[in-house]
Amino acid sequence: MVCQVCRLQPHCLEPAPSLAITAEIIWQEAGTILLSYGVLPIGDRKAAEPLDQQLVGPWQWGCPQGQRCDQLWQHTCFEAFLGLPGSEAYWELNVSPGGDWNLYHFSGYRRDGLAEMAAVPPLVSIKRQGLGLRCTVQLDPRGFWPASAVPEIGLTMVAEDPTGALSYWALSHPGDQADFHDRRSFLVP
């Protein structure tokens, strides 16, 4: 089992969003992946409207639909990238707070991004925790991932505020632009 808990960092924003976002991944011996994202308002947002009204999108909080959808990253979206060690290949998982999801396979950096048809729908749970929210995603990668390989991992999130502005959160941002596909920001086992 591999477990990693990390705080996500916003890409250079003026001013930085008043959020604290953590991401946790557990690569279980059974071959399943458990992802957990915690989002907590900090600063002035604590006294403002509930967090689920500060992060918006075309879905309802706490009512996972579980449908496969494209372009989820255009709104609030929890994401994970799984890089195959020793290869340029990687997968991108997108999950909305409403439970919609998609998994894409790339043969190289932003190349051939096609829906991974061998993927089964992940189990998604959204819960309030005090002032914040927790999104938990359980993914079974056994239909597309080699059983013995532990992935290089990128944990990311897109947050949309009520004005429609997007902020981009990742373990790190090695380039001038927010680029979740940049494997320099992935955790390497």
PDB file of C-alpha atoms in Angstrom:
ATOM      1  CA  MET A   1       0.000   0.000   0.000  1.00  0.00           C
ATOM      2  CA  VAL A   2       1.196   3.499  -0.851  1.00  0.00           C
ATOM      3  CA  CYS A   3      -0.288   6.531   0.926  1.00  0.00           C
ATOM      4  CA  GLN A   4       0.485  10.202   0.341  1.00  0.00           C
ATOM      5  CA  VAL A   5      -1.212  13.322   1.757  1.00  0.00           C
ATOM      6  CA  CYS A   6      -0.373  16.682   0.176  1.00  0.00           C
ATOM      7  CA  ARG A   7      -1.475  20.297   0.271  1.00  0.00           C
ATOM      8  CA  LEU A   8      -2.319  21.642  -3.176  1.00  0.00           C
ATOM      9  CA  GLN A   9      -0.975  25.030  -4.230  1.00  0.00           C
ATOM     10  CA  PRO A  10      -2.802  27.571  -6.397  1.00  0.00           C
ATOM     11  CA  HIS A  11      -1.190  28.705  -9.618  1.00  0.00           C
ATOM     12  CA  CYS A  12       0.007  32.327  -9.407  1.00  0.00           C
ATOM     13  CA  LEU A  13      -3.227  34.158  -8.685  1.00  0.00           C
ATOM     14  CA  GLU A  14      -3.650  37.734  -7.519  1.00  0.00           C
ATOM     15  CA  PRO A  15      -5.140  37.519  -4.963  1.00  0.00           C
ATOM     16  CA  ALA A  16      -4.807  33.850  -4.133  1.00  0.00           C
ATOM     17  CA  PRO A  17      -8.152  32.119  -3.465  1.00  0.00           C
ATOM     18  CA  SER A  18      -9.042  31.866   0.229  1.00  0.00           C
ATOM     19  CA  LEU A  19      -9.034  28.081   0.257  1.00  0.00           C
ATOM     20  CA  ALA A  20      -6.926  25.335   1.761  1.00  0.00           C
ATOM     21  CA  ILE A  21      -7.033  22.211  -0.396  1.00  0.00           C
ATOM     22  CA  THR A  22      -5.504  18.868   0.478  1.00  0.00           C
ATOM     23  CA  ALA A  23      -5.366  15.717  -1.584  1.00  0.00           C
ATOM     24  CA  GLU A  24      -4.681  12.203  -0.399  1.00  0.00           C
ATOM     25  CA  ILE A  25      -4.065   9.096  -2.433  1.00  0.00           C
ATOM     26  CA  ILE A  26      -3.970   5.531  -1.181  1.00  0.00           C
ATOM     27  CA  TRP A  27      -2.825   2.891  -3.655  1.00  0.00           C
ATOM     28  CA  GLN A  28      -4.282  -0.242  -2.085  1.00  0.00           C
ATOM     29  CA  GLU A  29      -2.770  -3.700  -2.351  1.00  0.00           C
ATOM     30  CA  ALA A  30      -6.005  -4.953  -3.904  1.00  0.00           C
ATOM     31  CA  GLY A  31      -5.206  -2.682  -6.842  1.00  0.00           C
ATOM     32  CA  THR A  32      -7.782   0.021  -6.155  1.00  0.00           C
ATOM     33  CA  ILE A  33      -7.041   3.716  -5.717  1.00  0.00           C
ATOM     34  CA  LEU A  34      -8.655   5.821  -3.017  1.00  0.00           C
ATOM     35  CA  LEU A  35      -8.497   9.597  -3.564  1.00  0.00           C
ATOM     36  CA  SER A  36      -9.691  12.090  -0.990  1.00  0.00           C
ATOM     37  CA  TYR A  37      -9.832  15.870  -1.455  1.00  0.00           C
ATOM     38  CA  GLY A  38     -10.457  18.251   1.430  1.00  0.00           C
ATOM     39  CA  VAL A  39     -11.502  21.838   0.711  1.00  0.00           C
ATOM     40  CA  LEU A  40     -11.653  24.357   3.544  1.00  0.00           C
ATOM     41  CA  PRO A  41     -12.365  28.099   3.427  1.00  0.00           C
ATOM     42  CA  ILE A  42      -9.726  30.248   5.113  1.00  0.00           C
ATOM     43  CA  GLY A  43      -9.604  33.927   5.982  1.00  0.00           C
ATOM     44  CA  ASP A  44     -12.680  36.046   5.231  1.00  0.00           C
ATOM     45  CA  ARG A  45     -14.577  33.165   3.611  1.00  0.00           C
ATOM     46  CA  LYS A  46     -15.206  31.533   6.991  1.00  0.00           C
ATOM     47  CA  ALA A  47     -17.860  34.133   7.761  1.00  0.00           C
ATOM     48  CA  ALA A  48     -19.243  34.207   4.224  1.00  0.00           C
ATOM     49  CA  GLU A  49     -21.602  31.873   2.408  1.00  0.00           C
ATOM     50  CA  PRO A  50     -21.190  28.082   2.656  1.00  0.00           C
ATOM     51  CA  LEU A  51     -18.305  26.592   0.701  1.00  0.00           C
ATOM     52  CA  ASP A  52     -20.686  24.661  -1.526  1.00  0.00           C
ATOM     53  CA  GLN A  53     -22.013  28.026  -2.760  1.00  0.00           C
ATOM     54  CA  GLN A  54     -18.508  29.407  -3.314  1.00  0.00           C
ATOM     55  CA  LEU A  55     -17.435  26.564  -5.618  1.00  0.00           C
ATOM     56  CA  VAL A  56     -19.870  26.322  -8.485  1.00  0.00           C
ATOM     57  CA  GLY A  57     -20.622  24.187 -11.514  1.00  0.00           C
ATOM     58  CA  PRO A  58     -23.493  22.607 -13.458  1.00  0.00           C
ATOM     59  CA  TRP A  59     -24.312  19.965 -10.799  1.00  0.00           C
ATOM     60  CA  GLN A  60     -25.871  19.578  -7.369  1.00  0.00           C
ATOM     61  CA  TRP A  61     -23.668  19.017  -4.326  1.00  0.00           C
ATOM     62  CA  GLY A  62     -24.032  15.658  -2.646  1.00  0.00           C
ATOM     63  CA  CYS A  63     -26.115  14.126  -5.443  1.00  0.00           C
ATOM     64  CA  PRO A  64     -23.591  12.041  -7.401  1.00  0.00           C
ATOM     65  CA  GLN A  65     -24.962  11.150 -10.810  1.00  0.00           C
ATOM     66  CA  GLY A  66     -22.018   9.041 -11.930  1.00  0.00           C
ATOM     67  CA  GLN A  67     -22.343   9.800 -15.634  1.00  0.00           C
ATOM     68  CA  ARG A  68     -19.364   9.832 -17.960  1.00  0.00           C
ATOM     69  CA  CYS A  69     -18.941  13.406 -19.229  1.00  0.00           C
ATOM     70  CA  ASP A  70     -16.357  15.416 -21.155  1.00  0.00           C
ATOM     71  CA  GLN A  71     -14.872  18.810 -20.304  1.00  0.00           C
ATOM     72  CA  LEU A  72     -15.472  18.566 -16.562  1.00  0.00           C
ATOM     73  CA  TRP A  73     -12.340  20.704 -16.020  1.00  0.00           C
ATOM     74  CA  GLN A  74     -14.264  23.766 -17.252  1.00  0.00           C
ATOM     75  CA  HIS A  75     -15.873  23.956 -13.790  1.00  0.00           C
ATOM     76  CA  THR A  76     -14.977  22.777 -10.277  1.00  0.00           C
ATOM     77  CA  CYS A  77     -13.297  19.416 -10.806  1.00  0.00           C
ATOM     78  CA  PHE A  78     -11.176  17.023  -8.740  1.00  0.00           C
ATOM     79  CA  GLU A  79      -8.423  15.450 -10.814  1.00  0.00           C
ATOM     80  CA  ALA A  80      -5.693  12.815 -10.599  1.00  0.00           C
ATOM     81  CA  PHE A  81      -3.004  11.924 -13.119  1.00  0.00           C
ATOM     82  CA  LEU A  82      -1.456   8.437 -13.181  1.00  0.00           C
ATOM     83  CA  GLY A  83       1.848   8.244 -15.045  1.00  0.00           C
ATOM     84  CA  LEU A  84       3.166   4.843 -16.114  1.00  0.00           C
ATOM     85  CA  PRO A  85       6.777   4.648 -14.864  1.00  0.00           C
ATOM     86  CA  GLY A  86       9.343   4.286 -17.650  1.00  0.00           C
ATOM     87  CA  SER A  87       6.807   5.398 -20.266  1.00  0.00           C
ATOM     88  CA  GLU A  88       5.329   8.616 -21.620  1.00  0.00           C
ATOM     89  CA  ALA A  89       1.823   7.151 -21.161  1.00  0.00           C
ATOM     90  CA  TYR A  90      -0.495   8.514 -18.493  1.00  0.00           C
ATOM     91  CA  TRP A  91      -4.169   8.683 -17.508  1.00  0.00           C
ATOM     92  CA  GLU A  92      -6.212  11.677 -16.366  1.00  0.00           C
ATOM     93  CA  LEU A  93      -9.193  11.193 -14.042  1.00  0.00           C
ATOM     94  CA  ASN A  94     -11.748  14.019 -13.767  1.00  0.00           C
ATOM     95  CA  VAL A  95     -14.552  13.963 -11.171  1.00  0.00           C
ATOM     96  CA  SER A  96     -17.120  16.707 -10.602  1.00  0.00           C
ATOM     97  CA  PRO A  97     -18.640  17.363  -7.162  1.00  0.00           C
ATOM     98  CA  GLY A  98     -21.865  16.014  -8.665  1.00  0.00           C
ATOM     99  CA  GLY A  99     -20.238  12.613  -9.293  1.00  0.00           C
ATOM    100  CA  ASP A 100     -19.844  12.899 -13.067  1.00  0.00           C
ATOM    101  CA  TRP A 101     -16.496  11.549 -14.236  1.00  0.00           C
ATOM    102  CA  ASN A 102     -14.212  10.650 -17.087  1.00  0.00           C
ATOM    103  CA  LEU A 103     -10.871   8.943 -17.507  1.00  0.00           C
ATOM    104  CA  TYR A 104      -8.605   9.752 -20.446  1.00  0.00           C
ATOM    105  CA  HIS A 105      -5.551   7.876 -21.714  1.00  0.00           C
ATOM    106  CA  PHE A 106      -2.654   9.826 -23.216  1.00  0.00           C
ATOM    107  CA  SER A 107       0.195   8.128 -25.111  1.00  0.00           C
ATOM    108  CA  GLY A 108       2.483  11.094 -24.351  1.00  0.00           C
ATOM    109  CA  TYR A 109       2.354  14.717 -23.231  1.00  0.00           C
ATOM    110  CA  ARG A 110      -1.172  15.880 -24.223  1.00  0.00           C
ATOM    111  CA  ARG A 111      -1.090  13.363 -27.105  1.00  0.00           C
ATOM    112  CA  ASP A 112      -4.022  11.119 -28.091  1.00  0.00           C
ATOM    113  CA  GLY A 113      -6.250  12.037 -25.130  1.00  0.00           C
ATOM    114  CA  LEU A 114      -8.997   9.461 -25.570  1.00  0.00           C
ATOM    115  CA  ALA A 115     -11.578   8.189 -23.101  1.00  0.00           C
ATOM    116  CA  GLU A 116     -10.317   4.996 -21.456  1.00  0.00           C
ATOM    117  CA  MET A 117     -13.069   2.562 -22.402  1.00  0.00           C
ATOM    118  CA  ALA A 118     -11.842  -0.159 -20.009  1.00  0.00           C
ATOM    119  CA  ALA A 119     -12.534   2.090 -17.002  1.00  0.00           C
ATOM    120  CA  VAL A 120     -15.419   1.318 -14.682  1.00  0.00           C
ATOM    121  CA  PRO A 121     -17.269   4.225 -13.037  1.00  0.00           C
ATOM    122  CA  PRO A 122     -15.578   5.336  -9.826  1.00  0.00           C
ATOM    123  CA  LEU A 123     -17.468   5.510  -6.550  1.00  0.00           C
ATOM    124  CA  VAL A 124     -17.822   9.188  -5.575  1.00  0.00           C
ATOM    125  CA  SER A 125     -18.888  10.653  -2.231  1.00  0.00           C
ATOM    126  CA  ILE A 126     -19.218  14.346  -1.300  1.00  0.00           C
ATOM    127  CA  LYS A 127     -19.717  15.288   2.341  1.00  0.00           C
ATOM    128  CA  ARG A 128     -19.642  18.465   4.391  1.00  0.00           C
ATOM    129  CA  GLN A 129     -17.013  18.459   7.124  1.00  0.00           C
ATOM    130  CA  GLY A 130     -17.402  21.414   9.439  1.00  0.00           C
ATOM    131  CA  LEU A 131     -16.889  24.505   7.288  1.00  0.00           C
ATOM    132  CA  GLY A 132     -15.397  22.471   4.468  1.00  0.00           C
ATOM    133  CA  LEU A 133     -16.108  19.638   2.094  1.00  0.00           C
ATOM    134  CA  ARG A 134     -14.565  16.249   1.403  1.00  0.00           C
ATOM    135  CA  CYS A 135     -14.717  14.475  -1.942  1.00  0.00           C
ATOM    136  CA  THR A 136     -13.751  10.809  -1.862  1.00  0.00           C
ATOM    137  CA  VAL A 137     -13.224   8.840  -5.057  1.00  0.00           C
ATOM    138  CA  GLN A 138     -12.574   5.101  -5.304  1.00  0.00           C
ATOM    139  CA  LEU A 139     -11.206   4.000  -8.668  1.00  0.00           C
ATOM    140  CA  ASP A 140     -10.540   0.439  -9.784  1.00  0.00           C
ATOM    141  CA  PRO A 141      -7.782   0.711 -12.436  1.00  0.00           C
ATOM    142  CA  ARG A 142      -7.356  -3.035 -13.003  1.00  0.00           C
ATOM    143  CA  GLY A 143      -9.010  -2.931 -16.425  1.00  0.00           C
ATOM    144  CA  PHE A 144      -6.368  -0.588 -17.850  1.00  0.00           C
ATOM    145  CA  TRP A 145      -3.401  -0.445 -15.435  1.00  0.00           C
ATOM    146  CA  PRO A 146      -0.576  -3.028 -15.100  1.00  0.00           C
ATOM    147  CA  ALA A 147      -1.023  -4.805 -11.753  1.00  0.00           C
ATOM    148  CA  SER A 148       2.594  -4.518 -10.601  1.00  0.00           C
ATOM    149  CA  ALA A 149       3.191  -0.850 -11.509  1.00  0.00           C
ATOM    150  CA  VAL A 150       2.928   1.916  -8.890  1.00  0.00           C
ATOM    151  CA  PRO A 151       2.112   5.148 -10.739  1.00  0.00           C
ATOM    152  CA  GLU A 152       3.765   8.518 -10.799  1.00  0.00           C
ATOM    153  CA  ILE A 153       0.951  10.682  -9.428  1.00  0.00           C
ATOM    154  CA  GLY A 154      -0.311  14.195 -10.086  1.00  0.00           C
ATOM    155  CA  LEU A 155      -3.027  15.412  -7.707  1.00  0.00           C
ATOM    156  CA  THR A 156      -4.900  18.503  -8.889  1.00  0.00           C
ATOM    157  CA  MET A 157      -8.123  20.473  -8.680  1.00  0.00           C
ATOM    158  CA  VAL A 158      -9.895  23.192 -10.646  1.00  0.00           C
ATOM    159  CA  ALA A 159     -12.032  25.525  -8.497  1.00  0.00           C
ATOM    160  CA  GLU A 160     -14.697  27.755 -10.067  1.00  0.00           C
ATOM    161  CA  ASP A 161     -16.049  30.678  -8.072  1.00  0.00           C
ATOM    162  CA  PRO A 162     -19.498  32.299  -8.554  1.00  0.00           C
ATOM    163  CA  THR A 163     -18.041  34.860 -11.006  1.00  0.00           C
ATOM    164  CA  GLY A 164     -16.937  32.012 -13.284  1.00  0.00           C
ATOM    165  CA  ALA A 165     -13.237  32.550 -12.510  1.00  0.00           C
ATOM    166  CA  LEU A 166     -11.189  29.344 -12.400  1.00  0.00           C
ATOM    167  CA  SER A 167      -8.258  28.690 -10.097  1.00  0.00           C
ATOM    168  CA  TYR A 168      -5.844  25.834 -10.714  1.00  0.00           C
ATOM    169  CA  TRP A 169      -4.458  23.811  -7.813  1.00  0.00           C
ATOM    170  CA  ALA A 170      -1.656  21.231  -7.958  1.00  0.00           C
ATOM    171  CA  LEU A 171       1.189  19.744  -5.953  1.00  0.00           C
ATOM    172  CA  SER A 172       3.440  22.235  -7.747  1.00  0.00           C
ATOM    173  CA  HIS A 173       3.410  24.408 -10.868  1.00  0.00           C
ATOM    174  CA  PRO A 174       6.799  24.010 -12.586  1.00  0.00           C
ATOM    175  CA  GLY A 175       5.912  26.192 -15.606  1.00  0.00           C
ATOM    176  CA  ASP A 176       4.710  29.734 -16.183  1.00  0.00           C
ATOM    177  CA  GLN A 177       1.213  28.460 -17.053  1.00  0.00           C
ATOM    178  CA  ALA A 178      -0.955  26.082 -15.042  1.00  0.00           C
ATOM    179  CA  ASP A 179      -0.381  22.699 -16.706  1.00  0.00           C
ATOM    180  CA  PHE A 180      -1.574  19.610 -14.862  1.00  0.00           C
ATOM    181  CA  HIS A 181      -0.118  17.388 -17.618  1.00  0.00           C
ATOM    182  CA  ASP A 182       3.453  18.469 -16.819  1.00  0.00           C
ATOM    183  CA  ARG A 183       4.955  15.353 -15.236  1.00  0.00           C
ATOM    184  CA  ARG A 184       7.589  17.434 -13.448  1.00  0.00           C
ATOM    185  CA  SER A 185       4.822  18.070 -10.873  1.00  0.00           C
ATOM    186  CA  PHE A 186       3.989  14.362 -10.362  1.00  0.00           C
ATOM    187  CA  LEU A 187       5.009  12.413  -7.257  1.00  0.00           C
ATOM    188  CA  VAL A 188       7.440   9.645  -8.192  1.00  0.00           C
ATOM    189  CA  PRO A 189       7.432   6.423  -6.103  1.00  0.00           C
TER     190      PRO A 189
END
